[in-house]
Amino acid sequence: QMSAVVSSGIASMNENVTSLRTELKAELQSDREFMKEEIDNQRKAMRGLEDSVKLMRAEFEERFKLIEDDMKLKEAELKARENSAATSAPRRSDSYYAGK
């Protein structure tokens, strides 16, 4: 009779262990799926950020190029003014200064 009780107890414990294993496997699978989805979402967000950064960089480079071109144009205008002023200004000869 004692062995029947022990056998029954062991069978019950085996059922509990099997049930717990099944529950744990289901939880692990659920957690894996959730984490996979979270990782995918994070990857999508990172790609979105990368695209935004690329766009911002392109806009910055375009603005920088425009500013650079504008500065070159202004430098050319300044040189042209300087050359114009230098050629139109009356020049005194070295002999003029030597005589003073």
mmCIF file of N, CA, C and O in Angstrom:
data_model
loop_
_atom_site.group_PDB
_atom_site.id
_atom_site.type_symbol
_atom_site.label_atom_id
_atom_site.label_comp_id
_atom_site.label_asym_id
_atom_site.label_seq_id
_atom_site.Cartn_x
_atom_site.Cartn_y
_atom_site.Cartn_z
ATOM 1 N N GLN A 1 0.830 -1.199 0.000
ATOM 2 C CA GLN A 1 0.000 0.000 0.000
ATOM 3 C C GLN A 1 0.865 1.249 0.000
ATOM 4 O O GLN A 1 0.512 2.237 -0.630
ATOM 5 N N MET A 2 1.978 1.212 0.707
ATOM 6 C CA MET A 2 2.867 2.356 0.778
ATOM 7 C C MET A 2 3.483 2.647 -0.589
ATOM 8 O O MET A 2 3.628 3.795 -0.984
ATOM 9 N N SER A 3 3.797 1.573 -1.307
ATOM 10 C CA SER A 3 4.406 1.774 -2.618
ATOM 11 C C SER A 3 3.401 2.385 -3.595
ATOM 12 O O SER A 3 3.763 3.126 -4.498
ATOM 13 N N ALA A 4 2.109 2.110 -3.414
ATOM 14 C CA ALA A 4 1.075 2.700 -4.268
ATOM 15 C C ALA A 4 0.999 4.206 -4.015
ATOM 16 O O ALA A 4 0.851 4.999 -4.944
ATOM 17 N N VAL A 5 1.106 4.597 -2.745
ATOM 18 C CA VAL A 5 1.078 6.026 -2.391
ATOM 19 C C VAL A 5 2.313 6.718 -2.965
ATOM 20 O O VAL A 5 2.223 7.817 -3.530
ATOM 21 N N VAL A 6 3.485 6.088 -2.841
ATOM 22 C CA VAL A 6 4.731 6.655 -3.371
ATOM 23 C C VAL A 6 4.639 6.767 -4.886
ATOM 24 O O VAL A 6 4.986 7.792 -5.472
ATOM 25 N N SER A 7 4.145 5.722 -5.529
ATOM 26 C CA SER A 7 4.010 5.743 -6.998
ATOM 27 C C SER A 7 3.058 6.852 -7.428
ATOM 28 O O SER A 7 3.296 7.561 -8.407
ATOM 29 N N SER A 8 1.970 6.989 -6.706
ATOM 30 C CA SER A 8 0.991 8.034 -7.013
ATOM 31 C C SER A 8 1.612 9.420 -6.827
ATOM 32 O O SER A 8 1.401 10.323 -7.628
ATOM 33 N N GLY A 9 2.389 9.579 -5.758
ATOM 34 C CA GLY A 9 3.064 10.861 -5.502
ATOM 35 C C GLY A 9 4.077 11.189 -6.590
ATOM 36 O O GLY A 9 4.178 12.330 -7.045
ATOM 37 N N ILE A 10 4.831 10.180 -7.004
ATOM 38 C CA ILE A 10 5.832 10.378 -8.063
ATOM 39 C C ILE A 10 5.138 10.741 -9.378
ATOM 40 O O ILE A 10 5.565 11.648 -10.095
ATOM 41 N N ALA A 11 4.042 10.078 -9.675
ATOM 42 C CA ALA A 11 3.295 10.364 -10.900
ATOM 43 C C ALA A 11 2.761 11.793 -10.875
ATOM 44 O O ALA A 11 2.817 12.516 -11.876
ATOM 45 N N SER A 12 2.268 12.192 -9.720
ATOM 46 C CA SER A 12 1.748 13.553 -9.564
ATOM 47 C C SER A 12 2.867 14.579 -9.745
ATOM 48 O O SER A 12 2.689 15.611 -10.398
ATOM 49 N N MET A 13 4.029 14.302 -9.156
ATOM 50 C CA MET A 13 5.175 15.214 -9.299
ATOM 51 C C MET A 13 5.619 15.287 -10.758
ATOM 52 O O MET A 13 5.939 16.369 -11.266
ATOM 53 N N ASN A 14 5.643 14.162 -11.452
ATOM 54 C CA ASN A 14 6.008 14.142 -12.864
ATOM 55 C C ASN A 14 5.042 14.996 -13.693
ATOM 56 O O ASN A 14 5.452 15.726 -14.592
ATOM 57 N N GLU A 15 3.748 14.869 -13.385
ATOM 58 C CA GLU A 15 2.750 15.688 -14.086
ATOM 59 C C GLU A 15 2.985 17.176 -13.829
ATOM 60 O O GLU A 15 2.911 17.991 -14.742
ATOM 61 N N ASN A 16 3.287 17.523 -12.555
ATOM 62 C CA ASN A 16 3.559 18.920 -12.208
ATOM 63 C C ASN A 16 4.794 19.445 -12.944
ATOM 64 O O ASN A 16 4.807 20.572 -13.449
ATOM 65 N N VAL A 17 5.848 18.644 -12.963
ATOM 66 C CA VAL A 17 7.083 19.041 -13.638
ATOM 67 C C VAL A 17 6.819 19.234 -15.130
ATOM 68 O O VAL A 17 7.250 20.217 -15.737
ATOM 69 N N THR A 18 6.085 18.315 -15.732
ATOM 70 C CA THR A 18 5.757 18.410 -17.156
ATOM 71 C C THR A 18 4.931 19.676 -17.419
ATOM 72 O O THR A 18 5.175 20.407 -18.380
ATOM 73 N N SER A 19 3.974 19.909 -16.553
ATOM 74 C CA SER A 19 3.128 21.098 -16.691
ATOM 75 C C SER A 19 3.963 22.382 -16.564
ATOM 76 O O SER A 19 3.808 23.323 -17.350
ATOM 77 N N LEU A 20 4.859 22.414 -15.578
ATOM 78 C CA LEU A 20 5.722 23.583 -15.398
ATOM 79 C C LEU A 20 6.635 23.792 -16.607
ATOM 80 O O LEU A 20 6.847 24.926 -17.057
ATOM 81 N N ARG A 21 7.179 22.702 -17.123
ATOM 82 C CA ARG A 21 8.050 22.802 -18.305
ATOM 83 C C ARG A 21 7.276 23.390 -19.484
ATOM 84 O O ARG A 21 7.771 24.241 -20.208
ATOM 85 N N THR A 22 6.062 22.920 -19.672
ATOM 86 C CA THR A 22 5.226 23.414 -20.771
ATOM 87 C C THR A 22 4.956 24.908 -20.602
ATOM 88 O O THR A 22 5.073 25.692 -21.556
ATOM 89 N N GLU A 23 4.619 25.309 -19.374
ATOM 90 C CA GLU A 23 4.369 26.725 -19.099
ATOM 91 C C GLU A 23 5.625 27.571 -19.341
ATOM 92 O O GLU A 23 5.565 28.648 -19.943
ATOM 93 N N LEU A 24 6.767 27.077 -18.845
ATOM 94 C CA LEU A 24 8.021 27.820 -19.023
ATOM 95 C C LEU A 24 8.392 27.951 -20.496
ATOM 96 O O LEU A 24 8.832 29.014 -20.938
ATOM 97 N N LYS A 25 8.221 26.865 -21.250
ATOM 98 C CA LYS A 25 8.514 26.917 -22.685
ATOM 99 C C LYS A 25 7.634 27.959 -23.375
ATOM 100 O O LYS A 25 8.101 28.722 -24.226
ATOM 101 N N ALA A 26 6.356 27.977 -23.010
ATOM 102 C CA ALA A 26 5.424 28.947 -23.601
ATOM 103 C C ALA A 26 5.837 30.377 -23.243
ATOM 104 O O ALA A 26 5.835 31.263 -24.095
ATOM 105 N N GLU A 27 6.207 30.603 -21.975
ATOM 106 C CA GLU A 27 6.657 31.931 -21.545
ATOM 107 C C GLU A 27 7.931 32.348 -22.269
ATOM 108 O O GLU A 27 8.066 33.492 -22.711
ATOM 109 N N LEU A 28 8.880 31.403 -22.366
ATOM 110 C CA LEU A 28 10.133 31.702 -23.073
ATOM 111 C C LEU A 28 9.873 32.050 -24.534
ATOM 112 O O LEU A 28 10.452 33.003 -25.066
ATOM 113 N N GLN A 29 9.010 31.301 -25.168
ATOM 114 C CA GLN A 29 8.683 31.574 -26.574
ATOM 115 C C GLN A 29 8.047 32.953 -26.712
ATOM 116 O O GLN A 29 8.385 33.733 -27.603
ATOM 117 N N SER A 30 7.143 33.247 -25.794
ATOM 118 C CA SER A 30 6.482 34.553 -25.805
ATOM 119 C C SER A 30 7.512 35.673 -25.598
ATOM 120 O O SER A 30 7.485 36.695 -26.293
ATOM 121 N N ASP A 31 8.402 35.468 -24.626
ATOM 122 C CA ASP A 31 9.449 36.462 -24.370
ATOM 123 C C ASP A 31 10.365 36.632 -25.570
ATOM 124 O O ASP A 31 10.761 37.751 -25.915
ATOM 125 N N ARG A 32 10.728 35.530 -26.218
ATOM 126 C CA ARG A 32 11.586 35.587 -27.414
ATOM 127 C C ARG A 32 10.909 36.410 -28.514
ATOM 128 O O ARG A 32 11.535 37.235 -29.159
ATOM 129 N N GLU A 33 9.627 36.117 -28.733
ATOM 130 C CA GLU A 33 8.889 36.840 -29.775
ATOM 131 C C GLU A 33 8.807 38.328 -29.446
ATOM 132 O O GLU A 33 8.986 39.174 -30.315
ATOM 133 N N PHE A 34 8.551 38.628 -28.183
ATOM 134 C CA PHE A 34 8.476 40.025 -27.766
ATOM 135 C C PHE A 34 9.825 40.728 -27.969
ATOM 136 O O PHE A 34 9.889 41.828 -28.506
ATOM 137 N N MET A 35 10.911 40.068 -27.548
ATOM 138 C CA MET A 35 12.243 40.668 -27.689
ATOM 139 C C MET A 35 12.612 40.838 -29.168
ATOM 140 O O MET A 35 13.193 41.842 -29.554
ATOM 141 N N LYS A 36 12.271 39.845 -29.986
ATOM 142 C CA LYS A 36 12.546 39.934 -31.422
ATOM 143 C C LYS A 36 11.817 41.140 -32.014
ATOM 144 O O LYS A 36 12.380 41.917 -32.786
ATOM 145 N N GLU A 37 10.565 41.310 -31.623
ATOM 146 C CA GLU A 37 9.777 42.446 -32.104
ATOM 147 C C GLU A 37 10.383 43.769 -31.625
ATOM 148 O O GLU A 37 10.479 44.729 -32.396
ATOM 149 N N GLU A 38 10.793 43.808 -30.369
ATOM 150 C CA GLU A 38 11.422 45.021 -29.830
ATOM 151 C C GLU A 38 12.712 45.350 -30.573
ATOM 152 O O GLU A 38 12.982 46.504 -30.904
ATOM 153 N N ILE A 39 13.528 44.328 -30.836
ATOM 154 C CA ILE A 39 14.782 44.538 -31.563
ATOM 155 C C ILE A 39 14.496 45.046 -32.970
ATOM 156 O O ILE A 39 15.153 45.981 -33.454
ATOM 157 N N ASP A 40 13.508 44.458 -33.620
ATOM 158 C CA ASP A 40 13.130 44.912 -34.961
ATOM 159 C C ASP A 40 12.678 46.372 -34.934
ATOM 160 O O ASP A 40 13.048 47.162 -35.803
ATOM 161 N N ASN A 41 11.879 46.724 -33.933
ATOM 162 C CA ASN A 41 11.425 48.110 -33.797
ATOM 163 C C ASN A 41 12.596 49.065 -33.576
ATOM 164 O O ASN A 41 12.638 50.161 -34.141
ATOM 165 N N GLN A 42 13.549 48.635 -32.732
ATOM 166 C CA GLN A 42 14.726 49.472 -32.484
ATOM 167 C C GLN A 42 15.561 49.636 -33.749
ATOM 168 O O GLN A 42 16.076 50.716 -34.027
ATOM 169 N N ARG A 43 15.689 48.575 -34.521
ATOM 170 C CA ARG A 43 16.433 48.652 -35.787
ATOM 171 C C ARG A 43 15.759 49.619 -36.751
ATOM 172 O O ARG A 43 16.415 50.414 -37.416
ATOM 173 N N LYS A 44 14.434 49.536 -36.828
ATOM 174 C CA LYS A 44 13.692 50.455 -37.702
ATOM 175 C C LYS A 44 13.892 51.899 -37.247
ATOM 176 O O LYS A 44 14.084 52.798 -38.063
ATOM 177 N N ALA A 45 13.840 52.103 -35.956
ATOM 178 C CA ALA A 45 14.041 53.456 -35.413
ATOM 179 C C ALA A 45 15.450 53.953 -35.730
ATOM 180 O O ALA A 45 15.642 55.115 -36.103
ATOM 181 N N MET A 46 16.440 53.075 -35.600
ATOM 182 C CA MET A 46 17.819 53.464 -35.908
ATOM 183 C C MET A 46 17.968 53.811 -37.389
ATOM 184 O O MET A 46 18.640 54.775 -37.741
ATOM 185 N N ARG A 47 17.344 53.009 -38.248
ATOM 186 C CA ARG A 47 17.400 53.319 -39.687
ATOM 187 C C ARG A 47 16.759 54.671 -39.949
ATOM 188 O O ARG A 47 17.258 55.452 -40.762
ATOM 189 N N GLY A 48 15.664 54.942 -39.279
ATOM 190 C CA GLY A 48 15.008 56.251 -39.426
ATOM 191 C C GLY A 48 15.926 57.379 -38.987
ATOM 192 O O GLY A 48 16.013 58.414 -39.655
ATOM 193 N N LEU A 49 16.619 57.177 -37.873
ATOM 194 C CA LEU A 49 17.560 58.193 -37.398
ATOM 195 C C LEU A 49 18.720 58.365 -38.371
ATOM 196 O O LEU A 49 19.139 59.495 -38.651
ATOM 197 N N GLU A 50 19.225 57.254 -38.886
ATOM 198 C CA GLU A 50 20.320 57.330 -39.855
ATOM 199 C C GLU A 50 19.885 58.117 -41.085
ATOM 200 O O GLU A 50 20.634 58.961 -41.584
ATOM 201 N N ASP A 51 18.672 57.864 -41.558
ATOM 202 C CA ASP A 51 18.160 58.593 -42.719
ATOM 203 C C ASP A 51 18.031 60.083 -42.410
ATOM 204 O O ASP A 51 18.374 60.928 -43.238
ATOM 205 N N SER A 52 17.558 60.396 -41.212
ATOM 206 C CA SER A 52 17.427 61.802 -40.809
ATOM 207 C C SER A 52 18.791 62.481 -40.749
ATOM 208 O O SER A 52 18.949 63.618 -41.198
ATOM 209 N N VAL A 53 19.763 61.779 -40.198
ATOM 210 C CA VAL A 53 21.118 62.341 -40.102
ATOM 211 C C VAL A 53 21.697 62.562 -41.492
ATOM 212 O O VAL A 53 22.315 63.595 -41.762
ATOM 213 N N LYS A 54 21.497 61.598 -42.388
ATOM 214 C CA LYS A 54 21.988 61.757 -43.763
ATOM 215 C C LYS A 54 21.352 62.968 -44.426
ATOM 216 O O LYS A 54 22.032 63.743 -45.106
ATOM 217 N N LEU A 55 20.056 63.133 -44.242
ATOM 218 C CA LEU A 55 19.348 64.269 -44.815
ATOM 219 C C LEU A 55 19.867 65.583 -44.234
ATOM 220 O O LEU A 55 20.130 66.538 -44.972
ATOM 221 N N MET A 56 20.028 65.617 -42.906
ATOM 222 C CA MET A 56 20.541 66.829 -42.261
ATOM 223 C C MET A 56 21.946 67.151 -42.748
ATOM 224 O O MET A 56 22.284 68.311 -42.991
ATOM 225 N N ARG A 57 22.766 66.133 -42.909
ATOM 226 C CA ARG A 57 24.135 66.337 -43.385
ATOM 227 C C ARG A 57 24.122 66.901 -44.806
ATOM 228 O O ARG A 57 24.867 67.819 -45.125
ATOM 229 N N ALA A 58 23.270 66.334 -45.660
ATOM 230 C CA ALA A 58 23.174 66.823 -47.038
ATOM 231 C C ALA A 58 22.734 68.289 -47.068
ATOM 232 O O ALA A 58 23.295 69.103 -47.820
ATOM 233 N N GLU A 59 21.760 68.633 -46.232
ATOM 234 C CA GLU A 59 21.305 70.025 -46.153
ATOM 235 C C GLU A 59 22.422 70.931 -45.653
ATOM 236 O O GLU A 59 22.625 72.033 -46.179
ATOM 237 N N PHE A 60 23.148 70.483 -44.637
ATOM 238 C CA PHE A 60 24.257 71.268 -44.101
ATOM 239 C C PHE A 60 25.323 71.485 -45.169
ATOM 240 O O PHE A 60 25.823 72.595 -45.339
ATOM 241 N N GLU A 61 25.682 70.402 -45.875
ATOM 242 C CA GLU A 61 26.714 70.513 -46.906
ATOM 243 C C GLU A 61 26.274 71.463 -48.016
ATOM 244 O O GLU A 61 27.081 72.234 -48.527
ATOM 245 N N GLU A 62 24.994 71.413 -48.360
ATOM 246 C CA GLU A 62 24.469 72.311 -49.391
ATOM 247 C C GLU A 62 24.560 73.763 -48.925
ATOM 248 O O GLU A 62 25.009 74.637 -49.669
ATOM 249 N N ARG A 63 24.146 74.017 -47.681
ATOM 250 C CA ARG A 63 24.228 75.381 -47.146
ATOM 251 C C ARG A 63 25.669 75.851 -47.052
ATOM 252 O O ARG A 63 25.987 77.002 -47.363
ATOM 253 N N PHE A 64 26.543 74.958 -46.602
ATOM 254 C CA PHE A 64 27.961 75.301 -46.486
ATOM 255 C C PHE A 64 28.521 75.674 -47.854
ATOM 256 O O PHE A 64 29.253 76.647 -47.993
ATOM 257 N N LYS A 65 28.166 74.909 -48.890
ATOM 258 C CA LYS A 65 28.631 75.179 -50.252
ATOM 259 C C LYS A 65 28.131 76.538 -50.722
ATOM 260 O O LYS A 65 28.879 77.314 -51.337
ATOM 261 N N LEU A 66 26.867 76.846 -50.429
ATOM 262 C CA LEU A 66 26.322 78.151 -50.818
ATOM 263 C C LEU A 66 27.070 79.284 -50.121
ATOM 264 O O LEU A 66 27.394 80.296 -50.744
ATOM 265 N N ILE A 67 27.336 79.114 -48.839
ATOM 266 C CA ILE A 67 28.077 80.137 -48.087
ATOM 267 C C ILE A 67 29.489 80.272 -48.637
ATOM 268 O O ILE A 67 29.997 81.383 -48.824
ATOM 269 N N GLU A 68 30.113 79.137 -48.919
ATOM 270 C CA GLU A 68 31.467 79.139 -49.468
ATOM 271 C C GLU A 68 31.495 79.855 -50.827
ATOM 272 O O GLU A 68 32.372 80.681 -51.086
ATOM 273 N N ASP A 69 30.525 79.543 -51.690
ATOM 274 C CA ASP A 69 30.438 80.193 -52.996
ATOM 275 C C ASP A 69 30.211 81.691 -52.846
ATOM 276 O O ASP A 69 30.805 82.500 -53.575
ATOM 277 N N ASP A 70 29.350 82.051 -51.899
ATOM 278 C CA ASP A 70 29.074 83.473 -51.650
ATOM 279 C C ASP A 70 30.337 84.189 -51.173
ATOM 280 O O ASP A 70 30.620 85.314 -51.605
ATOM 281 N N MET A 71 31.106 83.536 -50.302
ATOM 282 C CA MET A 71 32.353 84.153 -49.816
ATOM 283 C C MET A 71 33.351 84.327 -50.964
ATOM 284 O O MET A 71 34.007 85.367 -51.062
ATOM 285 N N LYS A 72 33.470 83.342 -51.844
ATOM 286 C CA LYS A 72 34.373 83.450 -52.990
ATOM 287 C C LYS A 72 33.953 84.597 -53.894
ATOM 288 O O LYS A 72 34.800 85.355 -54.386
ATOM 289 N N LEU A 73 32.655 84.733 -54.105
ATOM 290 C CA LEU A 73 32.136 85.822 -54.927
ATOM 291 C C LEU A 73 32.463 87.172 -54.295
ATOM 292 O O LEU A 73 32.916 88.103 -54.972
ATOM 293 N N LYS A 74 32.258 87.283 -52.994
ATOM 294 C CA LYS A 74 32.554 88.550 -52.309
ATOM 295 C C LYS A 74 34.048 88.848 -52.326
ATOM 296 O O LYS A 74 34.455 90.004 -52.453
ATOM 297 N N GLU A 75 34.881 87.812 -52.181
ATOM 298 C CA GLU A 75 36.337 88.011 -52.270
ATOM 299 C C GLU A 75 36.718 88.512 -53.657
ATOM 300 O O GLU A 75 37.541 89.423 -53.783
ATOM 301 N N ALA A 76 36.111 87.928 -54.692
ATOM 302 C CA ALA A 76 36.395 88.359 -56.068
ATOM 303 C C ALA A 76 35.955 89.801 -56.273
ATOM 304 O O ALA A 76 36.672 90.596 -56.900
ATOM 305 N N GLU A 77 34.787 90.149 -55.735
ATOM 306 C CA GLU A 77 34.298 91.537 -55.847
ATOM 307 C C GLU A 77 35.240 92.496 -55.129
ATOM 308 O O GLU A 77 35.545 93.580 -55.636
ATOM 309 N N LEU A 78 35.722 92.102 -53.954
ATOM 310 C CA LEU A 78 36.638 92.942 -53.188
ATOM 311 C C LEU A 78 37.948 93.138 -53.939
ATOM 312 O O LEU A 78 38.453 94.258 -54.038
ATOM 313 N N LYS A 79 38.485 92.055 -54.519
ATOM 314 C CA LYS A 79 39.716 92.173 -55.306
ATOM 315 C C LYS A 79 39.507 93.069 -56.510
ATOM 316 O O LYS A 79 40.378 93.876 -56.847
ATOM 317 N N ALA A 80 38.355 92.927 -57.145
ATOM 318 C CA ALA A 80 38.051 93.768 -58.307
ATOM 319 C C ALA A 80 38.003 95.234 -57.899
ATOM 320 O O ALA A 80 38.537 96.104 -58.598
ATOM 321 N N ARG A 81 37.389 95.523 -56.770
ATOM 322 C CA ARG A 81 37.345 96.914 -56.271
ATOM 323 C C ARG A 81 38.743 97.430 -55.959
ATOM 324 O O ARG A 81 39.077 98.576 -56.259
ATOM 325 N N GLU A 82 39.538 96.571 -55.287
ATOM 326 C CA GLU A 82 40.914 96.974 -54.954
ATOM 327 C C GLU A 82 41.714 97.247 -56.222
ATOM 328 O O GLU A 82 42.441 98.245 -56.296
ATOM 329 N N ASN A 83 41.592 96.373 -57.212
ATOM 330 C CA ASN A 83 42.316 96.573 -58.470
ATOM 331 C C ASN A 83 41.834 97.820 -59.186
ATOM 332 O O ASN A 83 42.632 98.578 -59.736
ATOM 333 N N SER A 84 40.530 98.031 -59.155
ATOM 334 C CA SER A 84 39.959 99.210 -59.798
ATOM 335 C C SER A 84 40.455 100.479 -59.099
ATOM 336 O O SER A 84 40.820 101.457 -59.749
ATOM 337 N N ALA A 85 40.468 100.434 -57.776
ATOM 338 C CA ALA A 85 40.924 101.610 -57.014
ATOM 339 C C ALA A 85 42.411 101.835 -57.255
ATOM 340 O O ALA A 85 42.866 102.979 -57.367
ATOM 341 N N ALA A 86 43.179 100.774 -57.347
ATOM 342 C CA ALA A 86 44.626 100.912 -57.536
ATOM 343 C C ALA A 86 44.938 101.454 -58.922
ATOM 344 O O ALA A 86 45.855 102.272 -59.075
ATOM 345 N N THR A 87 44.198 101.065 -59.930
ATOM 346 C CA THR A 87 44.490 101.535 -61.294
ATOM 347 C C THR A 87 43.934 102.912 -61.550
ATOM 348 O O THR A 87 44.458 103.652 -62.366
ATOM 349 N N SER A 88 42.889 103.295 -60.844
ATOM 350 C CA SER A 88 42.302 104.618 -61.084
ATOM 351 C C SER A 88 42.897 105.694 -60.181
ATOM 352 O O SER A 88 42.734 106.873 -60.446
ATOM 353 N N ALA A 89 43.583 105.320 -59.141
ATOM 354 C CA ALA A 89 44.164 106.318 -58.232
ATOM 355 C C ALA A 89 45.381 106.966 -58.903
ATOM 356 O O ALA A 89 46.155 106.310 -59.569
ATOM 357 N N PRO A 90 45.510 108.262 -58.738
ATOM 358 C CA PRO A 90 46.681 108.922 -59.322
ATOM 359 C C PRO A 90 47.943 108.437 -58.627
ATOM 360 O O PRO A 90 47.964 108.277 -57.415
ATOM 361 N N ARG A 91 48.950 108.177 -59.450
ATOM 362 C CA ARG A 91 50.200 107.679 -58.890
ATOM 363 C C ARG A 91 51.245 108.771 -58.978
ATOM 364 O O ARG A 91 51.340 109.488 -59.950
ATOM 365 N N ARG A 92 51.995 108.807 -57.947
ATOM 366 C CA ARG A 92 53.111 109.747 -57.946
ATOM 367 C C ARG A 92 54.373 108.980 -58.267
ATOM 368 O O ARG A 92 54.559 107.877 -57.800
ATOM 369 N N SER A 93 55.193 109.542 -59.016
ATOM 370 C CA SER A 93 56.416 108.841 -59.406
ATOM 371 C C SER A 93 57.419 108.854 -58.262
ATOM 372 O O SER A 93 57.316 109.657 -57.337
ATOM 373 N N ASP A 94 58.362 107.932 -58.343
ATOM 374 C CA ASP A 94 59.405 107.861 -57.314
ATOM 375 C C ASP A 94 60.203 109.156 -57.271
ATOM 376 O O ASP A 94 60.655 109.573 -56.217
ATOM 377 N N SER A 95 60.345 109.817 -58.416
ATOM 378 C CA SER A 95 61.120 111.055 -58.442
ATOM 379 C C SER A 95 60.432 112.153 -57.636
ATOM 380 O O SER A 95 61.078 113.013 -57.040
ATOM 381 N N TYR A 96 59.080 112.070 -57.565
ATOM 382 C CA TYR A 96 58.341 113.037 -56.775
ATOM 383 C C TYR A 96 58.743 112.907 -55.305
ATOM 384 O O TYR A 96 58.960 113.895 -54.621
ATOM 385 N N TYR A 97 58.785 111.632 -54.821
ATOM 386 C CA TYR A 97 59.119 111.418 -53.413
ATOM 387 C C TYR A 97 60.606 111.654 -53.183
ATOM 388 O O TYR A 97 60.993 112.071 -52.107
ATOM 389 N N ALA A 98 61.422 111.364 -54.136
ATOM 390 C CA ALA A 98 62.863 111.564 -53.985
ATOM 391 C C ALA A 98 63.194 113.030 -53.834
ATOM 392 O O ALA A 98 64.135 113.378 -53.130
ATOM 393 N N GLY A 99 62.386 113.861 -54.458
ATOM 394 C CA GLY A 99 62.653 115.288 -54.384
ATOM 395 C C GLY A 99 62.241 115.909 -53.078
ATOM 396 O O GLY A 99 62.618 117.033 -52.763
ATOM 397 N N LYS A 100 61.533 115.243 -52.293
ATOM 398 C CA LYS A 100 61.052 115.843 -51.026
ATOM 399 C C LYS A 100 62.018 115.659 -49.914
ATOM 400 O O LYS A 100 62.767 114.762 -49.774
#
